[in-house]
């Protein structure tokens, strides 16, 4: 087992290269994924290793990219379709939500669509309202689609590798602010199985449930809370479908308090769904209402200051947790 230093981007590229080496049916389809190397350089140089027959540059047409991937999966390949931005996933909803997500059901289980849709979302690059959204709730809302959102370098590798073994479509959303995240990892070390959360920090006072970049912000907030004598459990969901609610329930029952943190908008978002489930299924154990910390219900501004202020950060998570714990702190 060898430790190596990788960025989030490197881990994704390695996952793709390893999968393509092992399985000749894995192909990459998308805009500028070949000669240019991808909008965020994840597929850089893969065309040199695997050729243009397996790393396929397409026209600028998201419906065509996803539609071609669905057809390729039905024909026996394992395509990885790349959308530059999750903001454009709405253009692909017929191909993705009406076809890929439903084909196994519509054909009585005789055939599936083993494809991965890679894309990226979130804020952090002042890319404006049409290139900065967090639209994972669209995917989570659609039965038949699996959804992975890695927060760490190791999970960027392992979750993508696992996604490429699944018999049904997986939407794989990477956070644009994490591509340069660098960690020392042992990719041979045991990892949580697909669909299981990772408890990144154990505490006795409250549980923070989150995913993607917000995991890092929650960990920063947890350090601030510890300095105030409050110990928080931080749960990294890793996959939102499947959702490991059993572990969430177990951890919430230990503390009696829960927060759900999401970069997506507050209204009808991931945080709303998870908060409702925790409230319903852990009601007898809760000391206080479940709190949502989520993005503002506004378009994301190109202004760095306004962009930063429109989504949760470590300080907001810390301050909200302090308010939640106010009764205990006073006591």
GROMACS .gro file of C-alpha atoms in nm:
model
  331
    1UNK     CA    1   0.000   0.000   0.000
    2UNK     CA    2   0.164   0.322  -0.119
    3UNK     CA    3   0.070   0.672  -0.013
    4UNK     CA    4   0.049   0.924  -0.294
    5UNK     CA    5  -0.037   1.289  -0.320
    6UNK     CA    6  -0.319   1.356  -0.562
    7UNK     CA    7  -0.556   1.637  -0.642
    8UNK     CA    8  -0.928   1.577  -0.675
    9UNK     CA    9  -0.884   1.627  -1.051
   10UNK     CA   10  -0.598   1.374  -1.064
   11UNK     CA   11  -0.806   1.117  -0.877
   12UNK     CA   12  -1.092   1.148  -1.123
   13UNK     CA   13  -0.856   1.114  -1.419
   14UNK     CA   14  -0.693   0.808  -1.263
   15UNK     CA   15  -1.032   0.650  -1.199
   16UNK     CA   16  -1.126   0.695  -1.564
   17UNK     CA   17  -0.791   0.568  -1.691
   18UNK     CA   18  -0.796   0.262  -1.463
   19UNK     CA   19  -1.152   0.177  -1.564
   20UNK     CA   20  -1.074   0.218  -1.934
   21UNK     CA   21  -0.765  -0.002  -1.901
   22UNK     CA   22  -0.962  -0.277  -1.729
   23UNK     CA   23  -1.274  -0.257  -1.944
   24UNK     CA   24  -1.257  -0.184  -2.319
   25UNK     CA   25  -1.629  -0.103  -2.317
   26UNK     CA   26  -1.574   0.217  -2.116
   27UNK     CA   27  -1.583   0.521  -2.345
   28UNK     CA   28  -1.592   0.896  -2.278
   29UNK     CA   29  -1.830   1.123  -2.468
   30UNK     CA   30  -1.852   1.499  -2.439
   31UNK     CA   31  -1.767   1.847  -2.552
   32UNK     CA   32  -1.388   1.907  -2.561
   33UNK     CA   33  -1.312   1.592  -2.360
   34UNK     CA   34  -1.052   1.475  -2.612
   35UNK     CA   35  -0.798   1.708  -2.766
   36UNK     CA   36  -0.868   1.990  -2.519
   37UNK     CA   37  -0.874   1.756  -2.219
   38UNK     CA   38  -1.204   1.863  -2.065
   39UNK     CA   39  -1.326   2.197  -1.932
   40UNK     CA   40  -1.158   2.128  -1.597
   41UNK     CA   41  -0.875   1.911  -1.735
   42UNK     CA   42  -1.008   1.586  -1.589
   43UNK     CA   43  -0.973   1.401  -1.921
   44UNK     CA   44  -0.640   1.560  -2.016
   45UNK     CA   45  -0.420   1.327  -2.227
   46UNK     CA   46  -0.665   1.036  -2.211
   47UNK     CA   47  -0.714   1.066  -2.586
   48UNK     CA   48  -0.339   1.003  -2.632
   49UNK     CA   49  -0.364   0.683  -2.429
   50UNK     CA   50  -0.695   0.546  -2.551
   51UNK     CA   51  -0.750   0.713  -2.888
   52UNK     CA   52  -1.036   0.913  -3.041
   53UNK     CA   53  -1.253   0.603  -3.074
   54UNK     CA   54  -1.286   0.588  -2.694
   55UNK     CA   55  -1.247   0.956  -2.600
   56UNK     CA   56  -1.501   1.116  -2.829
   57UNK     CA   57  -1.535   1.489  -2.885
   58UNK     CA   58  -1.892   1.594  -2.962
   59UNK     CA   59  -2.072   1.902  -3.086
   60UNK     CA   60  -2.198   2.153  -2.829
   61UNK     CA   61  -2.527   1.978  -2.765
   62UNK     CA   62  -2.602   1.843  -2.420
   63UNK     CA   63  -2.913   1.651  -2.537
   64UNK     CA   64  -2.703   1.483  -2.808
   65UNK     CA   65  -2.425   1.392  -2.562
   66UNK     CA   66  -2.660   1.229  -2.314
   67UNK     CA   67  -2.878   1.075  -2.585
   68UNK     CA   68  -2.573   0.917  -2.749
   69UNK     CA   69  -2.461   0.784  -2.411
   70UNK     CA   70  -2.800   0.626  -2.347
   71UNK     CA   71  -2.790   0.457  -2.686
   72UNK     CA   72  -2.432   0.340  -2.637
   73UNK     CA   73  -2.520   0.192  -2.297
   74UNK     CA   74  -2.817   0.007  -2.447
   75UNK     CA   75  -2.586  -0.129  -2.716
   76UNK     CA   76  -2.343  -0.277  -2.462
   77UNK     CA   77  -2.089  -0.004  -2.388
   78UNK     CA   78  -2.025   0.174  -2.059
   79UNK     CA   79  -2.022   0.540  -2.159
   80UNK     CA   80  -1.911   0.828  -1.941
   81UNK     CA   81  -2.092   1.136  -2.068
   82UNK     CA   82  -1.953   1.471  -1.956
   83UNK     CA   83  -2.154   1.790  -1.923
   84UNK     CA   84  -1.938   2.095  -1.865
   85UNK     CA   85  -2.186   2.239  -1.615
   86UNK     CA   86  -2.475   2.084  -1.422
   87UNK     CA   87  -2.666   2.402  -1.507
   88UNK     CA   88  -2.736   2.250  -1.849
   89UNK     CA   89  -2.880   1.926  -1.716
   90UNK     CA   90  -3.230   2.059  -1.775
   91UNK     CA   91  -3.168   2.037  -2.149
   92UNK     CA   92  -3.105   1.664  -2.112
   93UNK     CA   93  -3.403   1.574  -1.896
   94UNK     CA   94  -3.588   1.383  -2.166
   95UNK     CA   95  -3.286   1.164  -2.238
   96UNK     CA   96  -3.187   1.135  -1.871
   97UNK     CA   97  -3.512   1.136  -1.673
   98UNK     CA   98  -3.757   0.994  -1.929
   99UNK     CA   99  -3.528   0.741  -2.095
  100UNK     CA  100  -3.219   0.642  -1.896
  101UNK     CA  101  -3.395   0.647  -1.558
  102UNK     CA  102  -3.699   0.450  -1.673
  103UNK     CA  103  -3.579   0.199  -1.930
  104UNK     CA  104  -3.516  -0.084  -1.681
  105UNK     CA  105  -3.871  -0.045  -1.548
  106UNK     CA  106  -4.029   0.004  -1.891
  107UNK     CA  107  -3.866  -0.315  -2.023
  108UNK     CA  108  -3.949  -0.529  -1.722
  109UNK     CA  109  -3.590  -0.550  -1.600
  110UNK     CA  110  -3.462  -0.705  -1.921
  111UNK     CA  111  -3.218  -0.424  -1.995
  112UNK     CA  112  -3.056  -0.135  -1.810
  113UNK     CA  113  -2.858   0.178  -1.894
  114UNK     CA  114  -2.509   0.137  -1.740
  115UNK     CA  115  -2.384   0.490  -1.798
  116UNK     CA  116  -2.226   0.762  -1.587
  117UNK     CA  117  -2.307   1.128  -1.637
  118UNK     CA  118  -2.014   1.333  -1.506
  119UNK     CA  119  -2.071   1.700  -1.444
  120UNK     CA  120  -1.977   1.972  -1.199
  121UNK     CA  121  -2.172   2.227  -1.002
  122UNK     CA  122  -2.157   2.476  -0.719
  123UNK     CA  123  -2.009   2.818  -0.661
  124UNK     CA  124  -1.656   2.943  -0.621
  125UNK     CA  125  -1.542   3.072  -0.959
  126UNK     CA  126  -1.761   3.381  -1.008
  127UNK     CA  127  -1.910   3.208  -1.310
  128UNK     CA  128  -2.248   3.379  -1.278
  129UNK     CA  129  -2.607   3.264  -1.243
  130UNK     CA  130  -2.605   3.018  -1.535
  131UNK     CA  131  -2.282   2.837  -1.442
  132UNK     CA  132  -2.286   2.822  -1.060
  133UNK     CA  133  -2.595   2.629  -0.955
  134UNK     CA  134  -2.632   2.324  -0.734
  135UNK     CA  135  -2.905   2.120  -0.904
  136UNK     CA  136  -2.863   1.783  -0.736
  137UNK     CA  137  -3.224   1.798  -0.616
  138UNK     CA  138  -3.333   1.759  -0.981
  139UNK     CA  139  -3.155   1.424  -0.988
  140UNK     CA  140  -3.252   1.315  -0.638
  141UNK     CA  141  -3.616   1.379  -0.732
  142UNK     CA  142  -3.602   1.135  -1.025
  143UNK     CA  143  -3.653   0.764  -0.947
  144UNK     CA  144  -3.410   0.544  -1.138
  145UNK     CA  145  -3.110   0.778  -1.121
  146UNK     CA  146  -2.826   0.716  -0.878
  147UNK     CA  147  -2.641   1.021  -0.746
  148UNK     CA  148  -2.284   1.049  -0.615
  149UNK     CA  149  -2.119   1.369  -0.489
  150UNK     CA  150  -1.766   1.310  -0.356
  151UNK     CA  151  -1.609   1.549  -0.106
  152UNK     CA  152  -1.260   1.403  -0.080
  153UNK     CA  153  -0.982   1.301  -0.315
  154UNK     CA  154  -1.014   0.936  -0.216
  155UNK     CA  155  -1.389   0.939  -0.277
  156UNK     CA  156  -1.343   1.113  -0.611
  157UNK     CA  157  -1.149   0.805  -0.718
  158UNK     CA  158  -1.344   0.530  -0.546
  159UNK     CA  159  -1.696   0.656  -0.608
  160UNK     CA  160  -1.626   0.705  -0.978
  161UNK     CA  161  -1.476   0.357  -1.001
  162UNK     CA  162  -1.780   0.215  -0.823
  163UNK     CA  163  -2.018   0.413  -1.042
  164UNK     CA  164  -1.863   0.252  -1.349
  165UNK     CA  165  -1.969  -0.092  -1.226
  166UNK     CA  166  -2.335  -0.012  -1.168
  167UNK     CA  167  -2.608  -0.157  -1.393
  168UNK     CA  168  -2.811   0.165  -1.398
  169UNK     CA  169  -2.741   0.534  -1.469
  170UNK     CA  170  -2.532   0.726  -1.217
  171UNK     CA  171  -2.514   1.105  -1.212
  172UNK     CA  172  -2.174   1.202  -1.072
  173UNK     CA  173  -2.154   1.565  -0.963
  174UNK     CA  174  -1.813   1.714  -0.883
  175UNK     CA  175  -1.779   2.049  -0.709
  176UNK     CA  176  -1.592   2.299  -0.924
  177UNK     CA  177  -1.409   2.440  -0.619
  178UNK     CA  178  -1.263   2.101  -0.527
  179UNK     CA  179  -1.062   2.019  -0.841
  180UNK     CA  180  -0.742   2.160  -0.692
  181UNK     CA  181  -0.797   2.001  -0.349
  182UNK     CA  182  -0.484   1.800  -0.270
  183UNK     CA  183  -0.464   1.512  -0.024
  184UNK     CA  184  -0.227   1.229   0.057
  185UNK     CA  185  -0.422   0.911  -0.008
  186UNK     CA  186  -0.379   0.536  -0.009
  187UNK     CA  187  -0.607   0.416  -0.286
  188UNK     CA  188  -0.554   0.056  -0.175
  189UNK     CA  189  -0.695   0.122   0.172
  190UNK     CA  190  -1.046  -0.004   0.253
  191UNK     CA  191  -1.322   0.239   0.155
  192UNK     CA  192  -1.689   0.260   0.249
  193UNK     CA  193  -1.906   0.056   0.019
  194UNK     CA  194  -2.126   0.221  -0.240
  195UNK     CA  195  -2.427   0.387  -0.078
  196UNK     CA  196  -2.273   0.419   0.269
  197UNK     CA  197  -2.196   0.746   0.446
  198UNK     CA  198  -1.861   0.833   0.602
  199UNK     CA  199  -1.867   0.971   0.955
  200UNK     CA  200  -1.586   1.225   0.924
  201UNK     CA  201  -1.600   1.337   1.287
  202UNK     CA  202  -1.767   1.192   1.594
  203UNK     CA  203  -1.933   1.413   1.857
  204UNK     CA  204  -2.179   1.394   2.144
  205UNK     CA  205  -2.386   1.712   2.103
  206UNK     CA  206  -2.527   1.741   1.751
  207UNK     CA  207  -2.506   1.590   1.404
  208UNK     CA  208  -2.424   1.786   1.088
  209UNK     CA  209  -2.537   1.602   0.777
  210UNK     CA  210  -2.386   1.727   0.453
  211UNK     CA  211  -2.203   1.639   0.130
  212UNK     CA  212  -1.962   1.766  -0.136
  213UNK     CA  213  -1.771   2.089  -0.056
  214UNK     CA  214  -1.989   2.158   0.248
  215UNK     CA  215  -1.821   1.863   0.422
  216UNK     CA  216  -1.503   2.070   0.445
  217UNK     CA  217  -1.694   2.373   0.571
  218UNK     CA  218  -1.873   2.158   0.829
  219UNK     CA  219  -1.541   2.022   0.951
  220UNK     CA  220  -1.407   2.377   0.991
  221UNK     CA  221  -1.721   2.476   1.181
  222UNK     CA  222  -1.688   2.166   1.401
  223UNK     CA  223  -1.339   2.280   1.507
  224UNK     CA  224  -1.480   2.619   1.606
  225UNK     CA  225  -1.759   2.448   1.798
  226UNK     CA  226  -1.509   2.229   1.982
  227UNK     CA  227  -1.335   2.541   2.104
  228UNK     CA  228  -1.668   2.634   2.266
  229UNK     CA  229  -1.706   2.293   2.428
  230UNK     CA  230  -1.951   2.159   2.170
  231UNK     CA  231  -1.868   1.836   1.990
  232UNK     CA  232  -2.035   1.777   1.653
  233UNK     CA  233  -2.064   1.462   1.446
  234UNK     CA  234  -2.008   1.534   1.076
  235UNK     CA  235  -2.166   1.294   0.828
  236UNK     CA  236  -2.051   1.296   0.466
  237UNK     CA  237  -2.333   1.143   0.261
  238UNK     CA  238  -2.108   1.053  -0.037
  239UNK     CA  239  -2.411   0.928  -0.232
  240UNK     CA  240  -2.756   1.086  -0.215
  241UNK     CA  241  -2.916   0.794  -0.398
  242UNK     CA  242  -2.875   0.542  -0.254
  243UNK     CA  243  -2.909   0.723   0.078
  244UNK     CA  244  -2.770   0.561   0.392
  245UNK     CA  245  -3.042   0.684   0.623
  246UNK     CA  246  -2.983   0.405   0.874
  247UNK     CA  247  -2.653   0.559   0.979
  248UNK     CA  248  -2.803   0.908   0.987
  249UNK     CA  249  -3.080   0.781   1.215
  250UNK     CA  250  -2.835   0.608   1.445
  251UNK     CA  251  -2.617   0.916   1.485
  252UNK     CA  252  -2.910   1.154   1.536
  253UNK     CA  253  -3.058   0.928   1.802
  254UNK     CA  254  -2.729   0.953   1.994
  255UNK     CA  255  -2.731   1.333   2.013
  256UNK     CA  256  -3.093   1.444   1.974
  257UNK     CA  257  -2.998   1.739   1.754
  258UNK     CA  258  -2.940   1.764   1.379
  259UNK     CA  259  -2.850   2.015   1.111
  260UNK     CA  260  -2.855   1.953   0.738
  261UNK     CA  261  -2.619   2.163   0.527
  262UNK     CA  262  -2.646   2.198   0.148
  263UNK     CA  263  -2.520   2.444  -0.110
  264UNK     CA  264  -2.843   2.395  -0.305
  265UNK     CA  265  -3.129   2.639  -0.251
  266UNK     CA  266  -3.336   2.621   0.065
  267UNK     CA  267  -3.680   2.574  -0.092
  268UNK     CA  268  -3.764   2.216  -0.199
  269UNK     CA  269  -3.395   2.123  -0.192
  270UNK     CA  270  -3.189   1.833  -0.060
  271UNK     CA  271  -3.178   1.990   0.285
  272UNK     CA  272  -3.558   2.009   0.292
  273UNK     CA  273  -3.596   1.639   0.207
  274UNK     CA  274  -3.337   1.521   0.458
  275UNK     CA  275  -3.469   1.747   0.734
  276UNK     CA  276  -3.820   1.613   0.678
  277UNK     CA  277  -3.703   1.253   0.698
  278UNK     CA  278  -3.501   1.311   1.012
  279UNK     CA  279  -3.799   1.490   1.171
  280UNK     CA  280  -4.035   1.207   1.080
  281UNK     CA  281  -3.814   0.910   1.160
  282UNK     CA  282  -3.622   1.041   1.461
  283UNK     CA  283  -3.902   1.243   1.620
  284UNK     CA  284  -3.900   1.064   1.955
  285UNK     CA  285  -3.528   1.128   1.998
  286UNK     CA  286  -3.509   1.494   1.895
  287UNK     CA  287  -3.445   1.759   2.160
  288UNK     CA  288  -3.489   2.047   1.912
  289UNK     CA  289  -3.624   2.099   1.559
  290UNK     CA  290  -3.397   1.993   1.272
  291UNK     CA  291  -3.228   2.299   1.122
  292UNK     CA  292  -3.156   2.356   0.751
  293UNK     CA  293  -2.855   2.557   0.638
  294UNK     CA  294  -2.877   2.602   0.263
  295UNK     CA  295  -2.828   2.837  -0.027
  296UNK     CA  296  -3.035   3.150  -0.068
  297UNK     CA  297  -3.334   3.130  -0.301
  298UNK     CA  298  -3.171   3.365  -0.549
  299UNK     CA  299  -2.969   3.342  -0.872
  300UNK     CA  300  -2.595   3.323  -0.800
  301UNK     CA  301  -2.420   3.656  -0.858
  302UNK     CA  302  -2.098   3.698  -1.055
  303UNK     CA  303  -1.982   3.925  -0.771
  304UNK     CA  304  -1.740   3.733  -0.549
  305UNK     CA  305  -1.882   3.891  -0.233
  306UNK     CA  306  -2.244   3.822  -0.325
  307UNK     CA  307  -2.160   3.472  -0.451
  308UNK     CA  308  -1.989   3.382  -0.124
  309UNK     CA  309  -2.275   3.522   0.078
  310UNK     CA  310  -2.541   3.328  -0.111
  311UNK     CA  311  -2.430   2.983   0.006
  312UNK     CA  312  -2.332   2.839   0.346
  313UNK     CA  313  -1.978   2.879   0.472
  314UNK     CA  314  -1.799   2.769   0.790
  315UNK     CA  315  -1.904   3.077   0.988
  316UNK     CA  316  -2.274   3.042   0.906
  317UNK     CA  317  -2.266   2.672   0.999
  318UNK     CA  318  -2.088   2.756   1.325
  319UNK     CA  319  -2.327   3.037   1.418
  320UNK     CA  320  -2.634   2.828   1.335
  321UNK     CA  321  -2.505   2.538   1.543
  322UNK     CA  322  -2.443   2.773   1.834
  323UNK     CA  323  -2.804   2.892   1.815
  324UNK     CA  324  -2.925   2.532   1.802
  325UNK     CA  325  -2.715   2.451   2.108
  326UNK     CA  326  -2.802   2.770   2.293
  327UNK     CA  327  -3.015   2.587   2.552
  328UNK     CA  328  -2.739   2.340   2.632
  329UNK     CA  329  -2.468   2.607   2.641
  330UNK     CA  330  -2.675   2.819   2.880
  331UNK     CA  331  -2.732   2.520   3.105
   0.00000   0.00000   0.00000
